[in-house]
Tab-separated table of C-alpha atoms and ligand atoms in Angstrom:
chain	number	residue	atom	x	y	z
P	1	MET	CA	5.220	-12.702	94.952
P	2	LYS	CA	6.265	-9.020	94.443
P	3	ASP	CA	9.934	-7.995	93.673
P	4	ILE	CA	11.265	-5.028	95.524
P	5	LEU	CA	14.607	-3.250	95.476
P	6	VAL	CA	16.391	-2.194	98.371
P	7	THR	CA	19.035	0.374	98.202
P	8	GLY	CA	20.949	0.616	101.402
P	9	GLY	CA	19.385	-2.543	102.646
P	10	LEU	CA	22.653	-3.719	104.683
P	11	GLY	CA	22.482	-0.366	106.534
P	12	TYR	CA	20.321	0.173	109.723
P	13	ILE	CA	16.772	0.744	108.806
P	14	GLY	CA	17.273	-0.900	105.593
P	15	SER	CA	18.464	-4.314	107.122
P	16	HIS	CA	15.389	-4.463	109.770
P	17	THR	CA	13.044	-3.530	106.713
P	18	VAL	CA	14.411	-6.161	104.361
P	19	VAL	CA	13.747	-8.528	107.449
P	20	GLN	CA	9.992	-7.517	107.729
P	21	LEU	CA	9.607	-7.327	103.768
P	22	ILE	CA	10.982	-11.199	103.425
P	23	GLU	CA	8.528	-12.166	106.458
P	24	LYS	CA	5.676	-10.650	104.426
P	25	ASN	CA	6.564	-13.102	101.456
P	26	TYR	CA	8.345	-9.956	99.396
P	27	ASN	CA	11.071	-11.001	97.175
P	28	VAL	CA	13.923	-8.823	98.034
P	29	THR	CA	16.982	-7.351	96.145
P	30	ILE	CA	19.559	-5.433	97.771
P	31	VAL	CA	21.929	-2.997	96.394
P	32	ASP	CA	24.384	-1.671	99.113
P	33	ASN	CA	28.158	-0.572	98.183
P	34	LEU	CA	28.969	-1.282	101.761
P	35	SER	CA	30.416	2.296	102.466
P	36	ASN	CA	28.455	2.334	105.773
P	37	SER	CA	27.723	-1.377	106.321
P	38	LYS	CA	29.125	-4.735	106.647
P	39	ILE	CA	28.660	-7.887	104.754
P	40	PHE	CA	27.845	-10.259	107.959
P	41	ILE	CA	24.471	-8.266	107.910
P	42	LEU	CA	23.442	-10.139	105.146
P	43	ASP	CA	24.336	-13.223	107.017
P	44	ASN	CA	22.429	-12.156	109.945
P	45	ILE	CA	19.439	-11.246	107.563
P	46	GLU	CA	19.354	-14.810	106.600
P	47	LYS	CA	19.520	-16.163	110.039
P	48	ILE	CA	16.570	-14.449	111.252
P	49	THR	CA	14.416	-15.158	108.385
P	50	GLY	CA	15.753	-18.101	106.942
P	51	LYS	CA	16.205	-16.752	103.265
P	52	ARG	CA	18.729	-14.948	101.477
P	53	PRO	CA	17.936	-11.929	99.611
P	54	HIS	CA	20.007	-11.334	96.342
P	55	TYR	CA	22.621	-8.955	97.011
P	56	PHE	CA	24.476	-6.538	94.406
P	57	ASN	CA	27.428	-4.636	95.637
P	58	ILE	CA	26.893	-1.671	93.418
P	59	ASP	CA	27.603	1.957	93.911
P	60	LEU	CA	24.196	3.873	93.014
P	61	THR	CA	26.050	6.882	91.552
P	62	ASP	CA	27.354	4.420	88.880
P	63	TYR	CA	24.457	4.742	86.456
P	64	ASN	CA	25.444	1.630	84.261
P	65	LYS	CA	25.899	-0.808	87.147
P	66	ILE	CA	22.670	-0.133	88.609
P	67	ASN	CA	20.975	0.011	85.229
P	68	SER	CA	22.046	-3.731	84.743
P	69	CYS	CA	20.455	-4.606	87.903
P	70	PHE	CA	17.228	-3.077	86.285
P	71	SER	CA	17.531	-4.958	83.411
P	72	LYS	CA	17.687	-8.283	85.037
P	73	ASN	CA	14.450	-7.960	87.280
P	74	LYS	CA	11.186	-6.149	86.717
P	75	PHE	CA	10.509	-4.672	90.202
P	76	ASP	CA	6.980	-3.794	91.743
P	77	GLY	CA	8.621	-1.211	93.961
P	78	VAL	CA	11.933	0.207	95.199
P	79	ILE	CA	12.746	1.458	98.686
P	80	HIS	CA	15.556	4.027	98.554
P	81	PHE	CA	17.479	4.042	101.680
P	82	ALA	CA	21.223	4.232	100.387
P	83	ALA	CA	22.537	7.929	101.616
P	84	LEU	CA	25.107	9.478	103.618
P	85	LYS	CA	23.695	10.489	106.765
P	86	SER	CA	26.380	12.383	108.965
P	87	VAL	CA	25.545	15.762	109.673
P	88	SER	CA	28.479	16.991	110.779
P	89	GLU	CA	30.688	15.159	108.034
P	90	SER	CA	27.962	17.049	105.535
P	91	VAL	CA	29.141	20.483	106.789
P	92	ASN	CA	32.686	19.341	106.291
P	93	HIS	CA	32.486	17.582	102.902
P	94	PRO	CA	29.427	19.093	101.239
P	95	ASP	CA	30.719	18.033	97.904
P	96	LYS	CA	30.774	14.061	98.950
P	97	TYR	CA	26.877	14.425	99.968
P	98	TYR	CA	25.811	16.276	96.687
P	99	HIS	CA	27.583	13.594	94.890
P	100	ASN	CA	26.349	10.427	96.581
P	101	ASN	CA	22.795	11.491	97.593
P	102	LEU	CA	21.527	13.343	94.905
P	103	ASN	CA	23.542	11.306	91.879
P	104	SER	CA	22.512	8.078	93.506
P	105	LEU	CA	18.715	9.485	93.483
P	106	LEU	CA	18.695	10.588	90.099
P	107	ASN	CA	20.346	7.410	88.798
P	108	LEU	CA	17.775	5.239	90.305
P	109	LEU	CA	14.768	7.559	88.998
P	110	ARG	CA	16.269	7.708	85.637
P	111	CYS	CA	16.456	3.591	85.986
P	112	MET	CA	12.891	3.598	86.947
P	113	LYS	CA	11.580	5.813	84.010
P	114	GLU	CA	13.419	3.799	81.568
P	115	ASN	CA	12.091	0.346	82.988
P	116	ASP	CA	8.430	1.767	83.604
P	117	ILE	CA	8.915	1.177	87.672
P	118	LYS	CA	5.893	2.514	89.115
P	119	ASN	CA	6.625	2.817	93.200
P	120	ILE	CA	9.067	4.450	95.249
P	121	ILE	CA	9.544	4.947	98.971
P	122	PHE	CA	12.335	7.545	100.147
P	123	SER	CA	13.956	7.676	103.340
P	124	SER	CA	13.456	11.456	104.470
P	125	SER	CA	13.953	12.977	107.880
P	126	CYS	CA	12.506	15.479	110.102
P	127	THR	CA	15.410	17.389	109.573
P	128	VAL	CA	13.518	18.700	106.420
P	129	TYR	CA	11.662	21.168	108.611
P	130	GLY	CA	14.633	23.008	109.995
P	131	GLN	CA	13.777	25.044	113.311
P	132	PRO	CA	9.950	24.620	113.105
P	133	ASP	CA	7.933	27.457	114.394
P	134	LYS	CA	5.551	25.070	116.708
P	135	LEU	CA	5.596	21.786	118.077
P	136	PRO	CA	4.385	19.116	117.463
P	137	VAL	CA	5.541	19.328	113.965
P	138	SER	CA	3.076	17.969	111.456
P	139	GLU	CA	3.167	17.439	107.826
P	140	LYS	CA	1.647	21.000	107.220
P	141	SER	CA	4.740	22.564	108.625
P	142	PRO	CA	6.838	24.402	105.740
P	143	PHE	CA	10.486	23.210	104.944
P	144	LYS	CA	12.522	25.818	106.743
P	145	GLU	CA	16.012	27.045	106.156
P	146	ALA	CA	18.127	23.356	106.021
P	147	GLU	CA	20.580	23.288	108.992
P	148	SER	CA	23.328	21.293	106.968
P	149	PRO	CA	24.249	20.357	103.576
P	150	TYR	CA	22.701	16.710	104.627
P	151	ALA	CA	19.427	18.437	105.448
P	152	ARG	CA	19.509	20.146	102.227
P	153	THR	CA	19.811	17.000	100.267
P	154	LYS	CA	16.750	15.527	101.819
P	155	GLN	CA	14.817	18.417	101.213
P	156	MET	CA	15.932	18.570	97.543
P	157	SER	CA	15.369	14.866	97.090
P	158	GLU	CA	11.648	15.150	98.081
P	159	ASN	CA	11.581	18.039	95.386
P	160	ILE	CA	13.073	15.788	92.728
P	161	ILE	CA	11.015	13.031	93.594
P	162	GLU	CA	7.886	14.970	93.656
P	163	ASP	CA	8.697	16.614	90.209
P	164	PHE	CA	9.246	13.066	88.707
P	165	THR	CA	6.004	12.245	89.840
P	166	ASN	CA	4.376	15.294	88.100
P	167	SER	CA	5.944	14.461	84.794
P	168	ILE	CA	5.708	10.337	84.652
P	169	SER	CA	2.050	9.363	84.523
P	170	TYR	CA	2.421	6.079	86.201
P	171	LEU	CA	4.903	7.087	88.956
P	172	SER	CA	3.930	7.341	92.418
P	173	ALA	CA	6.297	8.050	95.244
P	174	ILE	CA	6.012	8.192	99.289
P	175	SER	CA	8.544	10.051	101.520
P	176	LEU	CA	8.645	8.860	104.891
P	177	ARG	CA	9.902	11.596	107.354
P	178	TYR	CA	11.848	10.018	110.162
P	179	PHE	CA	12.355	11.335	113.556
P	180	ASN	CA	14.767	9.770	115.824
P	181	PRO	CA	15.443	6.110	114.660
P	182	VAL	CA	16.894	3.992	117.722
P	183	GLY	CA	16.864	0.447	119.112
P	184	ALA	CA	17.561	-2.761	117.305
P	185	HIS	CA	16.298	-6.108	116.145
P	186	HIS	CA	14.755	-8.065	118.950
P	187	SER	CA	16.905	-11.142	118.038
P	188	GLY	CA	20.208	-9.027	118.638
P	189	LEU	CA	21.771	-10.105	115.201
P	190	ILE	CA	21.314	-6.802	113.401
P	191	GLY	CA	21.101	-3.050	114.475
P	192	GLU	CA	23.055	0.547	114.038
P	193	LEU	CA	26.680	0.151	113.377
P	194	PRO	CA	28.534	3.665	113.667
P	195	LEU	CA	31.888	3.849	111.950
P	196	GLY	CA	34.289	5.463	114.318
P	197	THR	CA	32.834	7.995	117.054
P	198	PRO	CA	28.944	7.832	117.128
P	199	ASP	CA	27.532	11.377	116.819
P	200	ASN	CA	24.258	10.222	118.020
P	201	LEU	CA	23.107	9.531	121.556
P	202	VAL	CA	21.928	6.030	121.865
P	203	PRO	CA	25.129	4.612	120.303
P	204	TYR	CA	27.070	6.739	122.373
P	205	ILE	CA	25.121	5.425	125.441
P	206	THR	CA	25.631	1.912	124.352
P	207	GLN	CA	29.494	2.327	123.790
P	208	THR	CA	29.921	4.094	126.879
P	209	ALA	CA	28.081	1.284	128.694
P	210	ALA	CA	30.292	-1.286	126.888
P	211	GLY	CA	33.341	0.409	127.656
P	212	ILE	CA	34.337	1.457	124.223
P	213	ARG	CA	33.728	5.261	125.655
P	214	GLN	CA	34.806	6.684	129.034
P	215	GLU	CA	31.610	8.579	129.536
P	216	LEU	CA	28.657	10.086	128.001
P	217	LYS	CA	28.751	13.978	127.544
P	218	ILE	CA	25.170	15.190	127.938
P	219	PHE	CA	25.068	18.354	125.399
P	220	GLY	CA	23.399	21.090	127.583
P	221	ASP	CA	21.313	21.220	130.878
P	222	ASP	CA	19.560	24.594	130.568
P	223	TYR	CA	16.970	23.883	128.011
P	224	ASN	CA	13.395	25.058	128.856
P	225	THR	CA	12.219	21.354	129.494
P	226	HIS	CA	11.413	19.464	132.203
P	227	ASP	CA	14.826	18.283	133.453
P	228	GLY	CA	16.845	20.932	131.484
P	229	THR	CA	17.967	18.542	128.603
P	230	ALA	CA	16.651	18.540	125.098
P	231	ILE	CA	13.809	16.691	123.866
P	232	ARG	CA	13.469	14.390	120.844
P	233	ASP	CA	10.919	11.826	119.228
P	234	TYR	CA	12.864	8.530	119.453
P	235	ILE	CA	11.442	5.709	117.293
P	236	HIS	CA	12.070	2.040	117.676
P	237	VAL	CA	13.656	0.925	114.029
P	238	GLU	CA	11.130	-2.040	114.116
P	239	ASP	CA	8.290	0.313	114.064
P	240	LEU	CA	9.885	2.571	111.502
P	241	ALA	CA	10.781	-0.305	109.227
P	242	GLU	CA	6.872	-1.638	109.593
P	243	ALA	CA	6.069	1.927	107.968
P	244	HIS	CA	7.974	1.325	105.156
P	245	ILE	CA	5.990	-2.456	104.736
P	246	THR	CA	2.430	-0.186	105.495
P	247	ALA	CA	3.441	2.291	102.910
P	248	LEU	CA	4.452	-0.260	100.145
P	249	GLN	CA	1.235	-2.068	100.317
P	250	ARG	CA	-0.690	1.310	100.082
P	251	MET	CA	1.319	1.915	96.643
P	252	ILE	CA	0.974	-1.345	95.252
P	253	GLU	CA	-2.789	-1.633	95.943
P	254	ASN	CA	-3.191	1.367	94.456
P	255	LYS	CA	-4.867	3.425	97.842
P	256	MET	CA	-2.825	6.234	97.338
P	257	LYS	CA	-4.766	9.591	97.423
P	258	SER	CA	-2.277	11.452	95.379
P	259	LYS	CA	0.874	10.567	93.353
P	260	TYR	CA	3.262	12.041	95.986
P	261	GLU	CA	2.350	11.578	99.589
P	262	TYR	CA	4.888	11.917	102.705
P	263	TYR	CA	4.506	11.365	106.269
P	264	ASN	CA	6.001	11.786	109.784
P	265	ILE	CA	7.372	8.605	111.322
P	266	GLY	CA	7.467	9.201	115.060
P	267	THR	CA	5.723	8.359	118.264
P	268	GLY	CA	4.329	12.007	118.834
P	269	VAL	CA	6.186	11.581	122.252
P	270	GLY	CA	9.154	13.730	123.272
P	271	TYR	CA	12.105	12.392	125.605
P	272	SER	CA	14.525	14.099	127.213
P	273	VAL	CA	18.473	12.983	127.087
P	274	LEU	CA	18.084	12.165	130.675
P	275	ASP	CA	14.902	10.404	130.047
P	276	VAL	CA	16.748	8.179	127.609
P	277	VAL	CA	19.787	7.697	130.100
P	278	LYS	CA	17.356	6.709	132.764
P	279	SER	CA	15.472	4.235	130.814
P	280	PHE	CA	18.781	2.604	129.489
P	281	GLU	CA	19.751	2.312	133.152
P	282	ASN	CA	16.692	1.132	134.606
P	283	VAL	CA	15.866	-1.473	131.931
P	284	ASN	CA	19.381	-2.859	131.612
P	285	LYS	CA	20.208	-2.674	135.210
P	286	LEU	CA	23.325	-0.693	134.501
P	287	LYS	CA	25.063	2.444	135.935
P	288	LEU	CA	25.952	4.966	133.018
P	289	ASN	CA	28.787	7.230	133.313
P	290	TYR	CA	27.557	10.613	132.345
P	291	SER	CA	28.639	14.496	133.014
P	292	PHE	CA	26.975	17.693	131.874
P	293	SER	CA	28.946	19.776	129.087
P	294	GLU	CA	28.003	22.821	126.994
P	295	ARG	CA	25.240	22.645	124.462
P	296	ARG	CA	26.390	21.193	120.858
P	297	SER	CA	26.521	23.946	118.327
P	298	GLY	CA	23.449	23.510	115.781
P	299	ASP	CA	21.052	21.678	118.356
P	300	ILE	CA	17.621	22.550	119.011
P	301	GLU	CA	15.790	22.243	122.252
P	302	LYS	CA	12.950	20.167	121.664
P	303	MET	CA	11.740	18.248	118.324
P	304	PHE	CA	8.663	15.834	118.166
P	305	SER	CA	6.094	14.897	115.792
P	306	ASP	CA	2.488	15.151	115.181
P	307	CYS	CA	1.592	11.720	113.569
P	308	THR	CA	-1.919	12.103	113.350
P	309	ILE	CA	-1.837	11.846	109.491
P	310	SER	CA	0.354	8.891	109.285
P	311	ASN	CA	-2.062	7.212	111.977
P	312	LYS	CA	-4.957	7.927	110.110
P	313	LYS	CA	-4.074	8.167	106.271
P	314	LEU	CA	-1.414	5.674	106.366
P	315	GLY	CA	-3.015	3.534	108.822
P	316	TRP	CA	0.411	3.017	110.800
P	317	ASN	CA	0.805	3.139	114.717
P	318	SER	CA	4.134	2.847	116.359
P	319	LYS	CA	4.058	-0.329	119.209
P	320	ASN	CA	7.112	0.110	121.075
P	321	GLY	CA	7.968	2.429	124.055
P	322	LEU	CA	11.622	3.869	125.349
P	323	ASP	CA	12.380	0.858	127.537
P	324	GLU	CA	12.302	-1.460	124.374
P	325	MET	CA	14.276	0.729	122.361
P	326	MET	CA	16.931	0.845	125.042
P	327	SER	CA	16.749	-2.952	125.914
P	328	SER	CA	17.365	-3.876	122.260
P	329	ALA	CA	19.936	-1.368	121.851
P	330	TRP	CA	22.192	-2.963	124.468
P	331	LYS	CA	21.223	-6.640	123.161
P	332	TRP	CA	22.545	-5.361	119.884
P	333	GLU	CA	25.676	-3.717	121.325
P	334	LYS	CA	26.675	-6.621	123.258
P	335	ASN	CA	26.754	-8.731	119.915
P	336	ILE	CA	28.654	-6.258	117.935
P	337	SER	CA	32.313	-6.892	118.649
P	338	LYS	CA	31.184	-10.856	118.180
P	339	PHE	CA	29.982	-10.451	114.773
P	340	LEU	CA	32.968	-7.825	113.731
P	341	LYS	CA	35.382	-10.382	114.415
P	342	GLY	CA	33.973	-12.877	112.608
Q	401	LIG	P1	23.113	3.523	107.090
Q	401	LIG	O1	24.344	4.299	107.074
Q	401	LIG	O2	23.205	2.497	108.199
Q	401	LIG	O3	22.597	3.019	105.762
Q	401	LIG	C1	22.677	3.432	104.213
Q	401	LIG	C2	23.314	1.902	103.588
Q	401	LIG	O4	23.131	2.831	102.372
Q	401	LIG	C3	24.536	1.684	104.202
Q	401	LIG	O5	24.500	0.081	104.143
Q	401	LIG	C4	25.491	2.336	102.952
Q	401	LIG	O6	26.730	1.507	102.810
Q	401	LIG	C5	24.716	2.426	101.852
Q	401	LIG	N1	24.901	3.130	100.782
Q	401	LIG	C6	25.311	4.809	100.960
Q	401	LIG	N2	25.609	5.364	99.756
Q	401	LIG	C7	25.565	4.229	98.804
Q	401	LIG	C8	25.676	4.369	97.333
Q	401	LIG	N3	26.077	5.166	96.922
Q	401	LIG	N4	25.518	3.023	96.750
Q	401	LIG	C9	25.199	2.003	97.153
Q	401	LIG	N5	24.871	1.917	98.708
Q	401	LIG	C10	24.935	3.097	99.412
Q	401	LIG	O7	21.849	4.535	107.275
Q	401	LIG	P2	20.358	4.304	108.127
Q	401	LIG	O8	20.315	4.999	109.371
Q	401	LIG	O9	20.006	3.057	107.743
Q	401	LIG	O10	19.488	5.425	107.281
Q	401	LIG	C11	19.197	5.087	105.761
Q	401	LIG	C12	18.737	6.121	105.271
Q	401	LIG	O11	17.634	7.166	106.402
Q	401	LIG	C13	19.339	7.400	105.284
Q	401	LIG	O12	18.675	7.811	103.703
Q	401	LIG	C14	19.153	8.507	106.032
Q	401	LIG	O13	19.636	9.500	105.286
Q	401	LIG	C15	17.767	8.032	106.398
Q	401	LIG	N6	17.723	8.632	107.810
Q	401	LIG	C16	17.977	8.351	108.938
Q	401	LIG	C17	18.161	8.685	110.069
Q	401	LIG	C18	18.696	7.985	111.196
Q	401	LIG	O14	18.954	8.517	112.483
Q	401	LIG	N7	19.404	6.791	111.041
Q	401	LIG	C19	17.235	9.678	110.629
Q	401	LIG	C20	16.493	10.383	109.101
Q	401	LIG	C21	16.740	9.454	107.979
Q	402	LIG	C1	20.733	14.314	114.581
Q	402	LIG	C2	20.848	15.141	113.237
Q	402	LIG	C3	19.664	14.953	112.585
Q	402	LIG	C4	19.247	13.824	112.086
Q	402	LIG	C5	18.849	12.723	113.811
Q	402	LIG	C6	18.688	11.457	113.590
Q	402	LIG	C7	22.321	16.986	114.166
Q	402	LIG	C8	22.563	18.120	114.309
Q	402	LIG	N1	21.276	16.662	113.872
Q	402	LIG	O1	19.637	14.719	115.259
Q	402	LIG	O2	19.685	15.756	111.303
Q	402	LIG	O3	17.696	13.901	111.652
Q	402	LIG	O4	20.255	12.952	114.544
Q	402	LIG	O5	19.809	11.012	112.928
Q	402	LIG	O6	23.125	16.254	114.193
Q	402	LIG	N2	23.215	14.016	122.730
Q	402	LIG	C9	23.989	14.196	124.077
Q	402	LIG	N3	25.519	13.648	123.760
Q	402	LIG	C10	25.776	12.837	122.711
Q	402	LIG	C11	24.945	12.855	121.609
Q	402	LIG	C12	23.653	13.320	121.579
Q	402	LIG	O7	23.853	14.892	124.902
Q	402	LIG	O8	26.763	12.340	122.902
Q	402	LIG	C13	21.865	14.668	122.803
Q	402	LIG	C14	21.758	15.820	121.354
Q	402	LIG	O9	22.274	17.267	122.179
Q	402	LIG	C15	20.634	16.015	121.304
Q	402	LIG	C16	19.876	14.177	121.791
Q	402	LIG	O10	21.054	13.841	122.601
Q	402	LIG	O11	19.860	16.519	122.337
Q	402	LIG	C17	19.809	13.454	120.523
Q	402	LIG	O12	20.928	13.675	119.527
Q	402	LIG	P1	21.128	12.856	118.331
Q	402	LIG	O13	20.955	11.672	118.672
Q	402	LIG	O14	22.665	13.370	117.632
Q	402	LIG	O15	20.096	13.509	117.237
Q	402	LIG	P2	19.319	14.734	116.866
Q	402	LIG	O16	20.121	15.860	117.495
Q	402	LIG	O17	18.109	14.879	117.129
């Protein structure tokens, strides 16, 4: 049985990946400082899988603590989700983002080097492409100017990881560049847990439907798209989790063609904000309060992936459509308050 360290494993994407790792018979150790998650997620991972993963409440910026975790276990691989991820917060507090996201990564790589750990998968983002010159955006597209300190931490992290793979003979790494992860586990037991007012579209929709927010404001109705609203590539979080399992198997089975690989993880299909709202209403048989407002500053008109390389080389494909994303997101939203009350 292979041992995998999952940082940020109680967070949104990490928890879904932990579930699939356990289901595939990996032995999972989670490190998470609960800065953006709740401990009930660990209970719910156990409810879904029948197994409670090892869990350490450690801040990855504390080198001594994270190193103690490495001295107790010999990991076959690391999946590094832990990071702060709010674009707007990163603009106001770049210090917090550079400190947390970069020091966590550096500490982790240092521990891996000192303990001869061979494999790391990194949570990157389509935000590394900045404003791409052409769509769909493929892995061949260059990194353009980062649009936020958060985006810059992702670009810098990928560069750091590549440098480490060049200097350490046994180290391999895969960065997965996620497009827009949405939806929740089909059980309704784990999902996205936004603290405060959500910035992102789907949690805002579900909170509006739940009566927590009065109405959704659709940012911009005058884009050059089929209905005037902006287009993104939404990917079901369970499909995204599966991409990590596929990448891990590729590494562990020594199938990588180079020491550092990077893949787009999206569906290749772009949906507008109104497409998302309509799917949510239809599949859940609800009416959503919404109105149109000004474009959000910094937003781009369209973003969607070319996933040919991840489909062919990695051998991964997304399975779920927009309706599954919207029905699972709503199932989860209806359960959140119950879990938060305990
Ligand atoms: P999340 O906030 O739900 O999960 C991150 C987890 O990491 C949280 O549980 C948090 O408590 C933990 N964490 C943060 N800093 C830590 C530290 N210093 N020490 C220990 N634990 C720490 O976020 P998510 O949506 O699951 O995102 C996971 C990763 O994917 C992040 O790196 C994020 O930047 C990246 N990503 C997310 C999205 C998205 O839309 N959700 C898109 C692209 C990339
Ligand atoms: C945001 C981040 C991006 C990150 C991505 C995935 C910014 C500028 N970018 O992008 O770095 O990789 O999330 O987590 O924040 N919308 C509304 N009303 C709302 C919320 C959103 O109309 O209340 C619209 C937005 O204008 C956008 C679409 O919905 O057109 C999706 O927004 P969002 O979920 O925030 O994702 P991104 O903008 O793609």
